[in-house]
Amino acid sequence: MFFETVRSEGLAHQSYIVGAGGRAAVIDPRRDCGIYLRRAVAHGAVITHIFETHRNEDYVTGSAELARRTGATVYHGAATPFAFGSPARHGDRFQVGPLEIVALETPGHTDESLSFALYEPSVPGRPVMVFSGDALFAGSVGRVDLAGDDPVANAHRLHDSLHRVLLPLGDGTIVCPAHGSGSVCGPSISDLPFTTIGIERRSNPYLRLGREEFVERKAGERGYRAPYFREMERVNLVGSPAPPDPCTLRRLSPGDLDGMQVVDIRSPTAFAAGHVPGSINIWREGLPLFIGWTLDYDRPIALVDDFNQELHLAAAHFVRLGFDNLTGFLDGGFMAWLREARPVGRIETWTVQDLFSRLDGVTVLDVRDIANRKERGAIPGSMHVYAGEVAARIDEVPHDRPVAVHCDVGFKGSLAASLLAGRRENIRVANVLGGFAAWTAAGLPVERV
Amino acid sequence: MFFETVRSEGLAHQSYIVGAGGRAAVIDPRRDCGIYLRRAVAHGAVITHIFETHRNEDYVTGSAELARRTGATVYHGAATPFAFGSPARHGDRFQVGPLEIVALETPGHTDESLSFALYEPSVPGRPVMVFSGDALFAGSVGRVDLAGDDPVANAHRLHDSLHRVLLPLGDGTIVCPAHGSGSVCGPSISDLPFTTIGIERRSNPYLRLGREEFVERKAGERGYRAPYFREMERVNLVGSPAPPDPCTLRRLSPGDLDGMQVVDIRSPTAFAAGHVPGSINIWREGLPLFIGWTLDYDRPIALVDDFNQELHLAAAHFVRLGFDNLTGFLDGGFMAWLREARPVGRIETWTVQDLFSRLDGVTVLDVRDIANRKERGAIPGSMHVYAGEVAARIDEVPHDRPVAVHCDVGFKGSLAASLLAGRRENIRVANVLGGFAAWTAAGLPVERV
Amino acid sequence: MFFETVRSEGLAHQSYIVGAGGRAAVIDPRRDCGIYLRRAVAHGAVITHIFETHRNEDYVTGSAELARRTGATVYHGAATPFAFGSPARHGDRFQVGPLEIVALETPGHTDESLSFALYEPSVPGRPVMVFSGDALFAGSVGRVDLAGDDPVANAHRLHDSLHRVLLPLGDGTIVCPAHGSGSVCGPSISDLPFTTIGIERRSNPYLRLGREEFVERKAGERGYRAPYFREMERVNLVGSPAPPDPCTLRRLSPGDLDGMQVVDIRSPTAFAAGHVPGSINIWREGLPLFIGWTLDYDRPIALVDDFNQELHLAAAHFVRLGFDNLTGFLDGGFMAWLREARPVGRIETWTVQDLFSRLDGVTVLDVRDIANRKERGAIPGSMHVYAGEVAARIDEVPHDRPVAVHCDVGFKGSLAASLLAGRRENIRVANVLGGFAAWTAAGLPVERV
Amino acid sequence: MFFETVRSEGLAHQSYIVGAGGRAAVIDPRRDCGIYLRRAVAHGAVITHIFETHRNEDYVTGSAELARRTGATVYHGAATPFAFGSPARHGDRFQVGPLEIVALETPGHTDESLSFALYEPSVPGRPVMVFSGDALFAGSVGRVDLAGDDPVANAHRLHDSLHRVLLPLGDGTIVCPAHGSGSVCGPSISDLPFTTIGIERRSNPYLRLGREEFVERKAGERGYRAPYFREMERVNLVGSPAPPDPCTLRRLSPGDLDGMQVVDIRSPTAFAAGHVPGSINIWREGLPLFIGWTLDYDRPIALVDDFNQELHLAAAHFVRLGFDNLTGFLDGGFMAWLREARPVGRIETWTVQDLFSRLDGVTVLDVRDIANRKERGAIPGSMHVYAGEVAARIDEVPHDRPVAVHCDVGFKGSLAASLLAGRRENIRVANVLGGFAAWTAAGLPVERV
């Protein structure tokens, strides 16, 4: 038996390939799915089954593409009418070489959510693994505010899925969830690469709540919901088209950027001291989390970097979120813009000491996740708009005074500052270097909110 | 937290790298240890700790080399006087970034055997993983006949280690053993990539035995013990030298092979129809299992292949067993031998039907593992010498009649036949194609032994 | 400026990627054309031009596929009506960044053959390189017996192309031909990776002939012409379809091989001592040269190897020759056939001493290239059929006596023997190990032919 | 025959591996020499000869290390007393498989400079290639101001080497120099990947000069000479030690940077808006050119990047220049500095329009190569110090007024600005974005100098 996890950073998406006896199954493949083919070849296996734990909302699933490339069958939950693949119902059994995989209906996160229990012949009677999708995470459970319009009903169903389906599998079963730490699909997921029923039963805070407490807490949680989720849900229902070839990104000249959505993937300081006017600053690791908040699917997208390093990695994030309108990148990097003496955008960078000394005359805009603000406190007098929502709520930010944007350390702050500087006229914007981390490291006053 | 298994095929050796917060630990590294450095870099970590679960007998450990390359400290069990590294005792705690690793003395397989429990901050009170060395495997437990001279005492100690130290960690703890399926270090290890205490408690046959039954069974088991084990034990006590550079294998001409130990890594049919006289036929996957039975550490070793494919993989097996006297390979492959019109060795290949029709006039030599012979039966009238022991027991094979060698499917049979043909004069030897598998597939008579 | 050669072994095909200033051109791309995209990315360039020196007959060109993946334009000679791309005529100039590439009509090998001269700005007035297609090779020139039906006229035109177009470019121009040593597209090509006009002017034997001598010699040369050439010419005229995905080769069980064309890619000795009855033995390096002589484009093709090593390399040869009917490979290798006790084919292997001692009672079949036979002599009394032609001329081989097949060292001999054994009933066939090389190494008598 | 060029970017160093018949020679290997071993293996060859064209001054040669790893013999010019390897004299012949390599003494650049002519058996009488070291480049010839103290004598000897040794090899010989475009070892080398005697005879401006003109021109040329050259000359005479293992770069915390030489490899804008006070800004591609001007060999060196991408590539530049005191990099990137609220250095960035409007009140410091300044003109009133020399001549820069530094586009300007800001107190420094390229693109006035 072989088993490998394939992670997509940023999304904290976890997919799996598992097999034995020359056959393999893939659970929740991502769209750039060549990696499963290569791993199957390395293990001497062919992929015969593709299992989807649910219709994902935060990325384009690769099931349709992987099925096209392998001839494998895709299985999804029966409760949603997918335009491709086959429905699987509670108790359905699938043979993958000597392994047996059993579908378990575990609704709550979505109606059609499935888990998949894997049985291995040397271990009779109990599954050795369960692929738990977005039902059970390491240290957390799935959100119930994304599917349908009744979080309370969803929470009840999730409680049943956890306590009547998953926990009874036994403490010794290894749990392989669809997301790891950092995902938006569940609060405070721990960074264990995988876990067990036993570990979760003892340490997962949600599993120690009674039904009423659980429903109240889950139904009351409200996570952020990026605007692109709707597009993902649509695409994943019908099956995504083949991904674009990453080798064909175009090399753009400065003039080509006119009318494009320009994404500057450099660091906050690089952006601050000079950028293409109107460009949005999303640092590399932030791409999977923020392009879905800030870009549209229609206008072509161009990347700007300093040295155009590893752009295939940056481009993969666009592929995974379905932004096939990514067109190319500025050939020669930002210096190519400068050498033509084109207009240069700038935003100020302030240290926390700078900010502290000017606190009276400025609007402080905190763009952290609201949970961080609640947990760690805030800069006195600051207002809050989450970085992802700045684009939509830009008119709420007063522009009569300078705006000092801050986040945890400075990346999201620069994203927000770039949106303010690019879309709001006559505004003076600064990004606070080091963000709230530096503010507290410097011993400056914190306000509880 | 990141976690990866590094497997060495053939030996079925499993080592692990685990880390978080920019720090990493390696458990039971192999000698060609660059892979741990590369994985650590990929995960943004430096290796600070190296843990050895025991003084291995079946391969050269890479601890000394990895310590030289990283500056990390090596920890072994305190009960054996290693010439390098530091002793670790029951309860010793090691901090690897946010992870805590606790040494557990689990003797039985060897006196100084340790397991290492890994605690992660999000899971208070119970380890998420235990690196169980050769104490507990998936579906099996370690051998007690290798260390010292009292298997009964070893079995008692192993029973204690299992029931008083490992099982109490709790069903939910993931178990990462030092060997997987196919290893000679435990009988019938299953091929789960890793397991849990819960899975083992329910399905491991050894864990369901009472103490007396356990001791009786374990103390009665006798596994094969390759002659090179003694060298491994010596080397691992003092720390192995840096491994040779695989890029410097020499290209040998036919004349260079004089006086060398020639290992023909081709298939049984390739060997049968033509080979360098005196060469030993060990197929590629068989190298880690059989070079230690058949080669010595003194005379230079040469490889013969047809197309010299992926020889670096073949060479790695020699490195891992300390055969630094591997010198090179026949440049141009076996055809280079033929084109010079040099003498050609041959052995016959018989189908099972051929053998059945000649059964009366031949000696049938079964070279399978004795356990297979007992479990599946034998060709009527066959004698048995395990393939690994043929070299030492060659005089036991009668040479008055043709000898038909067979194993499971034909690889080990060809190894044994090559030893007989090369080291015994005036003997007519045939290898049975398809071995016992073909014999039973053809519906030929089987004798229980 | 960057410049790289991409070689396809076996075909001895040489293609080139050259570029500067972020732009690149590819000359004579092969069908598995991802390598050009990767090289272009590595050099920071996009491929804008694809040049074909002629409609190749020995492999599927990748121009159509590369154009689909890059948007580049394909240019061919105007004298042939291609169904894709654009015609280029003598003197047409193409700008690739700062480089200028000029088309030169150099017919002879085919009507529409072009060469391409490359000018670099720092070297005014003379090309630094010329891509000479199949007009001029290192040490040789193209064949004139493949295109049309008038080799004499072709030879005249080739003489003009060489003396009026290519040599006048000047001694200092680097020559990059479409083939290297071992190609069937020209006799005795040297193995220089590239050459210069000056080197060729001094040392190429064809360039020192007067027109009449040249025409007489070239028109008199008859090379082998594999049956698949016709299919290549057809495909290359219309543009080949996208190549199949090498990751999707199927794993076949022994029963799946029924009715397939089975190609055994092992060595002659491996094949001799056991093979799937009816299979053809073409060793790995021989695939690009002999599959086009022996396989058809209709029935599915299966590979048999011992250890299934690097099958993607073997599969690439099928892709390059358009054999998209390659279906899969025997899972588990030839041993999987044996373990089911299926019928086993065998052919004898004889040393040259064996053959010499039996010379009177056998038919000796020499399957070398006829040029080798003429140059080096022959085994007395041997008959000759080129290995590639054995399939078509199989009835010419007498079967009343044992047939001892030999070639240079043994590979082609095994191919021919496998055809005889598989397609001719009641024939006893042996392959001579070491072939003619061993015959002469052993000092056995040679007959001039 | 196989032939490959191995380039080291930045240094524009070109080394070669060439071989046939299972043997290979390497010409002018670099210190990170694993690449030659891998290429030799890929071509089925062992490295038997290492040729040095001269004792290099701009990088650490890998000859000693490659010899240690392969057992090959190193050959250098006899005129210098090397502490390792063997001397080669004019006309000495070396057999590398079927290839013959002949040493040619071609002094001028250094006393012991050699070229190596390569003869291939199919081309009788003339070399197919010559490895011309620093004697003859594409479009240029070697410097004569580096070795000894008599440039006039050197120029005479170089003229002889060119006209009496190299040009007589014949127009058709391919020329493989030790440097390409961008090297400091010759002025205005073209970017041809290789060239021919014929191309050079026609287009190389130095080859068309008579002896007197040649000597006058060459002896009058003064190139920059980085301070580390002296260390290279010393190391290359005795043979360099084994290079450090790039996997062992340390991850440093902000506090670890105290007392280290901190090299910030980010872009000028990234550096401008925030950096570690006292750090030097050398962008990635500039490392091989400028670390030898600005760093010492004693104090440990730390790298600062934003995202710590591909640091192994950056580290290789230090290895090649012998800076084995490179210790590690700031873990977490520059953001790790910021989040601790440590002091932040900044320099201003001005557009060319900004500069033009302030021209009267500032010192404009042009840090371009003096040749660029002479060729393209200068900003009116600007002073000139080459970027490499700023560290040594820092006191010449007046600090009574703001200093606006500019170079070609902005990289070297930021380097110079970082030195001024870090080593000069009470100075206000700005870097001009886009440099002289933007100045002219904006149509601003230029002064001839």
PDB file of C-alpha atoms in Angstrom, chain A residues 132-280:
ATOM      1  CA  SER A 132     -12.938  13.238   6.035  1.00  0.00           C
ATOM      2  CA  GLY A 133     -13.260  16.105   3.579  1.00  0.00           C
ATOM      3  CA  ASP A 134     -14.463  19.285   5.252  1.00  0.00           C
ATOM      4  CA  ALA A 135     -16.389  17.452   7.958  1.00  0.00           C
ATOM      5  CA  LEU A 136     -13.533  16.834  10.394  1.00  0.00           C
ATOM      6  CA  PHE A 137     -10.214  18.672  10.448  1.00  0.00           C
ATOM      7  CA  ALA A 138      -7.266  18.403  12.784  1.00  0.00           C
ATOM      8  CA  GLY A 139      -8.478  20.450  15.714  1.00  0.00           C
ATOM      9  CA  SER A 140     -11.528  21.830  13.978  1.00  0.00           C
ATOM     10  CA  VAL A 141     -14.621  21.024  11.950  1.00  0.00           C
ATOM     11  CA  GLY A 142     -16.084  22.402   8.734  1.00  0.00           C
ATOM     12  CA  ARG A 143     -17.977  25.643   8.329  1.00  0.00           C
ATOM     13  CA  VAL A 144     -21.753  25.459   8.191  1.00  0.00           C
ATOM     14  CA  ASP A 145     -22.362  28.982   6.848  1.00  0.00           C
ATOM     15  CA  LEU A 146     -21.423  28.338   3.235  1.00  0.00           C
ATOM     16  CA  ALA A 147     -24.030  25.915   1.915  1.00  0.00           C
ATOM     17  CA  GLY A 148     -27.726  26.678   1.782  1.00  0.00           C
ATOM     18  CA  ASP A 149     -29.376  29.245   4.042  1.00  0.00           C
ATOM     19  CA  ASP A 150     -29.906  27.372   7.281  1.00  0.00           C
ATOM     20  CA  PRO A 151     -26.695  27.164   9.326  1.00  0.00           C
ATOM     21  CA  VAL A 152     -28.606  25.736  12.280  1.00  0.00           C
ATOM     22  CA  ALA A 153     -29.834  22.775  10.262  1.00  0.00           C
ATOM     23  CA  ASN A 154     -26.349  22.353   8.792  1.00  0.00           C
ATOM     24  CA  ALA A 155     -24.819  22.336  12.254  1.00  0.00           C
ATOM     25  CA  HIS A 156     -27.242  19.645  13.412  1.00  0.00           C
ATOM     26  CA  ARG A 157     -26.334  17.505  10.441  1.00  0.00           C
ATOM     27  CA  LEU A 158     -22.636  18.067  10.978  1.00  0.00           C
ATOM     28  CA  HIS A 159     -22.986  17.036  14.614  1.00  0.00           C
ATOM     29  CA  ASP A 160     -24.631  13.816  13.469  1.00  0.00           C
ATOM     30  CA  SER A 161     -21.926  13.227  10.860  1.00  0.00           C
ATOM     31  CA  LEU A 162     -19.233  13.609  13.472  1.00  0.00           C
ATOM     32  CA  HIS A 163     -20.766  11.676  16.320  1.00  0.00           C
ATOM     33  CA  ARG A 164     -22.745   9.026  14.471  1.00  0.00           C
ATOM     34  CA  VAL A 165     -20.484   8.371  11.495  1.00  0.00           C
ATOM     35  CA  LEU A 166     -16.888   9.446  12.037  1.00  0.00           C
ATOM     36  CA  LEU A 167     -16.164   9.003  15.742  1.00  0.00           C
ATOM     37  CA  PRO A 168     -17.570   5.447  15.763  1.00  0.00           C
ATOM     38  CA  LEU A 169     -14.883   4.405  13.302  1.00  0.00           C
ATOM     39  CA  GLY A 170     -12.632   4.015  16.336  1.00  0.00           C
ATOM     40  CA  ASP A 171      -9.730   5.890  17.900  1.00  0.00           C
ATOM     41  CA  GLY A 172      -7.141   4.078  15.809  1.00  0.00           C
ATOM     42  CA  THR A 173      -8.371   5.296  12.428  1.00  0.00           C
ATOM     43  CA  ILE A 174      -6.139   7.846  10.727  1.00  0.00           C
ATOM     44  CA  VAL A 175      -7.987  10.977   9.627  1.00  0.00           C
ATOM     45  CA  CYS A 176      -7.029  12.690   6.373  1.00  0.00           C
ATOM     46  CA  PRO A 177      -8.936  15.951   6.014  1.00  0.00           C
ATOM     47  CA  ALA A 178      -9.290  18.075   2.910  1.00  0.00           C
ATOM     48  CA  HIS A 179      -7.668  21.117   4.493  1.00  0.00           C
ATOM     49  CA  GLY A 180      -4.846  21.942   6.832  1.00  0.00           C
ATOM     50  CA  SER A 181      -3.843  24.927   8.885  1.00  0.00           C
ATOM     51  CA  GLY A 182      -4.597  28.255   7.244  1.00  0.00           C
ATOM     52  CA  SER A 183      -7.634  27.202   5.269  1.00  0.00           C
ATOM     53  CA  VAL A 184     -10.676  29.437   5.247  1.00  0.00           C
ATOM     54  CA  CYS A 185     -12.890  26.357   5.343  1.00  0.00           C
ATOM     55  CA  GLY A 186     -12.677  25.855   9.082  1.00  0.00           C
ATOM     56  CA  PRO A 187     -11.604  27.961  12.047  1.00  0.00           C
ATOM     57  CA  SER A 188      -8.220  27.382  13.705  1.00  0.00           C
ATOM     58  CA  ILE A 189      -7.291  24.150  11.960  1.00  0.00           C
ATOM     59  CA  SER A 190      -4.097  22.802  13.530  1.00  0.00           C
ATOM     60  CA  ASP A 191      -1.055  22.125  11.410  1.00  0.00           C
ATOM     61  CA  LEU A 192      -0.864  18.377  11.934  1.00  0.00           C
ATOM     62  CA  PRO A 193      -0.277  16.768   8.540  1.00  0.00           C
ATOM     63  CA  PHE A 194      -2.909  14.165   9.473  1.00  0.00           C
ATOM     64  CA  THR A 195      -4.492  13.030  12.694  1.00  0.00           C
ATOM     65  CA  THR A 196      -6.520  10.165  14.159  1.00  0.00           C
ATOM     66  CA  ILE A 197     -10.006   9.759  15.547  1.00  0.00           C
ATOM     67  CA  GLY A 198      -8.423   9.210  18.929  1.00  0.00           C
ATOM     68  CA  ILE A 199      -6.416  12.419  18.834  1.00  0.00           C
ATOM     69  CA  GLU A 200      -9.431  14.398  17.756  1.00  0.00           C
ATOM     70  CA  ARG A 201     -11.756  12.828  20.266  1.00  0.00           C
ATOM     71  CA  ARG A 202      -9.399  13.949  23.017  1.00  0.00           C
ATOM     72  CA  SER A 203      -8.245  17.318  21.789  1.00  0.00           C
ATOM     73  CA  ASN A 204     -10.646  18.772  19.190  1.00  0.00           C
ATOM     74  CA  PRO A 205     -12.624  21.443  21.062  1.00  0.00           C
ATOM     75  CA  TYR A 206     -15.679  21.027  18.842  1.00  0.00           C
ATOM     76  CA  LEU A 207     -15.990  17.338  19.632  1.00  0.00           C
ATOM     77  CA  ARG A 208     -16.327  17.985  23.325  1.00  0.00           C
ATOM     78  CA  LEU A 209     -19.413  20.147  22.943  1.00  0.00           C
ATOM     79  CA  GLY A 210     -22.885  18.757  23.479  1.00  0.00           C
ATOM     80  CA  ARG A 211     -25.273  18.980  20.555  1.00  0.00           C
ATOM     81  CA  GLU A 212     -26.918  22.232  21.650  1.00  0.00           C
ATOM     82  CA  GLU A 213     -23.631  23.945  22.457  1.00  0.00           C
ATOM     83  CA  PHE A 214     -22.178  22.700  19.200  1.00  0.00           C
ATOM     84  CA  VAL A 215     -25.097  23.971  17.123  1.00  0.00           C
ATOM     85  CA  GLU A 216     -25.102  27.305  18.847  1.00  0.00           C
ATOM     86  CA  ARG A 217     -21.392  27.801  18.384  1.00  0.00           C
ATOM     87  CA  LYS A 218     -21.193  26.595  14.797  1.00  0.00           C
ATOM     88  CA  ALA A 219     -24.312  28.372  13.638  1.00  0.00           C
ATOM     89  CA  GLY A 220     -22.949  31.552  15.157  1.00  0.00           C
ATOM     90  CA  GLU A 221     -19.598  31.434  13.410  1.00  0.00           C
ATOM     91  CA  ARG A 222     -19.331  33.615  10.364  1.00  0.00           C
ATOM     92  CA  GLY A 223     -16.248  33.168   8.192  1.00  0.00           C
ATOM     93  CA  TYR A 224     -15.215  35.343   5.312  1.00  0.00           C
ATOM     94  CA  ARG A 225     -16.649  34.389   1.984  1.00  0.00           C
ATOM     95  CA  ALA A 226     -14.657  35.515  -1.012  1.00  0.00           C
ATOM     96  CA  PRO A 227     -16.674  36.608  -4.045  1.00  0.00           C
ATOM     97  CA  TYR A 228     -15.025  33.968  -6.244  1.00  0.00           C
ATOM     98  CA  PHE A 229     -16.574  31.123  -4.211  1.00  0.00           C
ATOM     99  CA  ARG A 230     -19.705  31.400  -6.289  1.00  0.00           C
ATOM    100  CA  GLU A 231     -17.733  30.857  -9.481  1.00  0.00           C
ATOM    101  CA  MET A 232     -15.970  27.839  -7.977  1.00  0.00           C
ATOM    102  CA  GLU A 233     -19.270  26.292  -7.003  1.00  0.00           C
ATOM    103  CA  ARG A 234     -20.561  26.747 -10.520  1.00  0.00           C
ATOM    104  CA  VAL A 235     -17.428  25.379 -12.186  1.00  0.00           C
ATOM    105  CA  ASN A 236     -17.145  22.392  -9.886  1.00  0.00           C
ATOM    106  CA  LEU A 237     -20.711  21.406 -10.620  1.00  0.00           C
ATOM    107  CA  VAL A 238     -20.136  21.173 -14.351  1.00  0.00           C
ATOM    108  CA  GLY A 239     -16.470  20.097 -14.421  1.00  0.00           C
ATOM    109  CA  SER A 240     -13.657  22.494 -15.185  1.00  0.00           C
ATOM    110  CA  PRO A 241     -12.006  22.818 -18.604  1.00  0.00           C
ATOM    111  CA  ALA A 242      -8.415  21.683 -19.165  1.00  0.00           C
ATOM    112  CA  PRO A 243      -5.990  24.036 -17.403  1.00  0.00           C
ATOM    113  CA  PRO A 244      -3.928  26.424 -19.528  1.00  0.00           C
ATOM    114  CA  ASP A 245      -0.339  25.509 -20.352  1.00  0.00           C
ATOM    115  CA  PRO A 246       1.928  27.375 -17.898  1.00  0.00           C
ATOM    116  CA  CYS A 247       4.716  27.506 -20.488  1.00  0.00           C
ATOM    117  CA  THR A 248       2.695  29.887 -22.611  1.00  0.00           C
ATOM    118  CA  LEU A 249       2.556  32.865 -20.264  1.00  0.00           C
ATOM    119  CA  ARG A 250       3.309  35.899 -22.399  1.00  0.00           C
ATOM    120  CA  ARG A 251       6.191  38.302 -21.897  1.00  0.00           C
ATOM    121  CA  LEU A 252       4.606  41.721 -21.783  1.00  0.00           C
ATOM    122  CA  SER A 253       6.137  45.096 -22.447  1.00  0.00           C
ATOM    123  CA  PRO A 254       5.172  48.106 -20.319  1.00  0.00           C
ATOM    124  CA  GLY A 255       2.749  49.294 -22.963  1.00  0.00           C
ATOM    125  CA  ASP A 256       0.902  45.970 -22.945  1.00  0.00           C
ATOM    126  CA  LEU A 257      -0.213  46.587 -19.360  1.00  0.00           C
ATOM    127  CA  ASP A 258      -2.735  49.224 -20.376  1.00  0.00           C
ATOM    128  CA  GLY A 259      -6.209  48.087 -19.465  1.00  0.00           C
ATOM    129  CA  MET A 260      -5.046  44.931 -17.733  1.00  0.00           C
ATOM    130  CA  GLN A 261      -5.487  43.982 -14.100  1.00  0.00           C
ATOM    131  CA  VAL A 262      -1.910  44.366 -12.875  1.00  0.00           C
ATOM    132  CA  VAL A 263      -0.915  42.240  -9.873  1.00  0.00           C
ATOM    133  CA  ASP A 264       2.351  43.198  -8.248  1.00  0.00           C
ATOM    134  CA  ILE A 265       3.641  40.106  -6.438  1.00  0.00           C
ATOM    135  CA  ARG A 266       6.594  41.833  -4.769  1.00  0.00           C
ATOM    136  CA  SER A 267       7.030  42.636  -1.116  1.00  0.00           C
ATOM    137  CA  PRO A 268       5.403  45.623   0.584  1.00  0.00           C
ATOM    138  CA  THR A 269       8.639  47.619   0.640  1.00  0.00           C
ATOM    139  CA  ALA A 270       9.366  46.923  -3.020  1.00  0.00           C
ATOM    140  CA  PHE A 271       5.868  48.087  -3.894  1.00  0.00           C
ATOM    141  CA  ALA A 272       6.015  51.093  -1.623  1.00  0.00           C
ATOM    142  CA  ALA A 273       9.041  52.726  -3.215  1.00  0.00           C
ATOM    143  CA  GLY A 274       7.785  52.305  -6.771  1.00  0.00           C
ATOM    144  CA  HIS A 275       5.045  50.493  -8.670  1.00  0.00           C
ATOM    145  CA  VAL A 276       2.892  50.602 -11.771  1.00  0.00           C
ATOM    146  CA  PRO A 277       0.128  53.075 -10.944  1.00  0.00           C
ATOM    147  CA  GLY A 278      -3.147  51.273 -10.350  1.00  0.00           C
ATOM    148  CA  SER A 279      -1.568  47.887  -9.689  1.00  0.00           C
ATOM    149  CA  ILE A 280      -2.607  45.714  -6.766  1.00  0.00           C
TER     150      ILE A 280
END
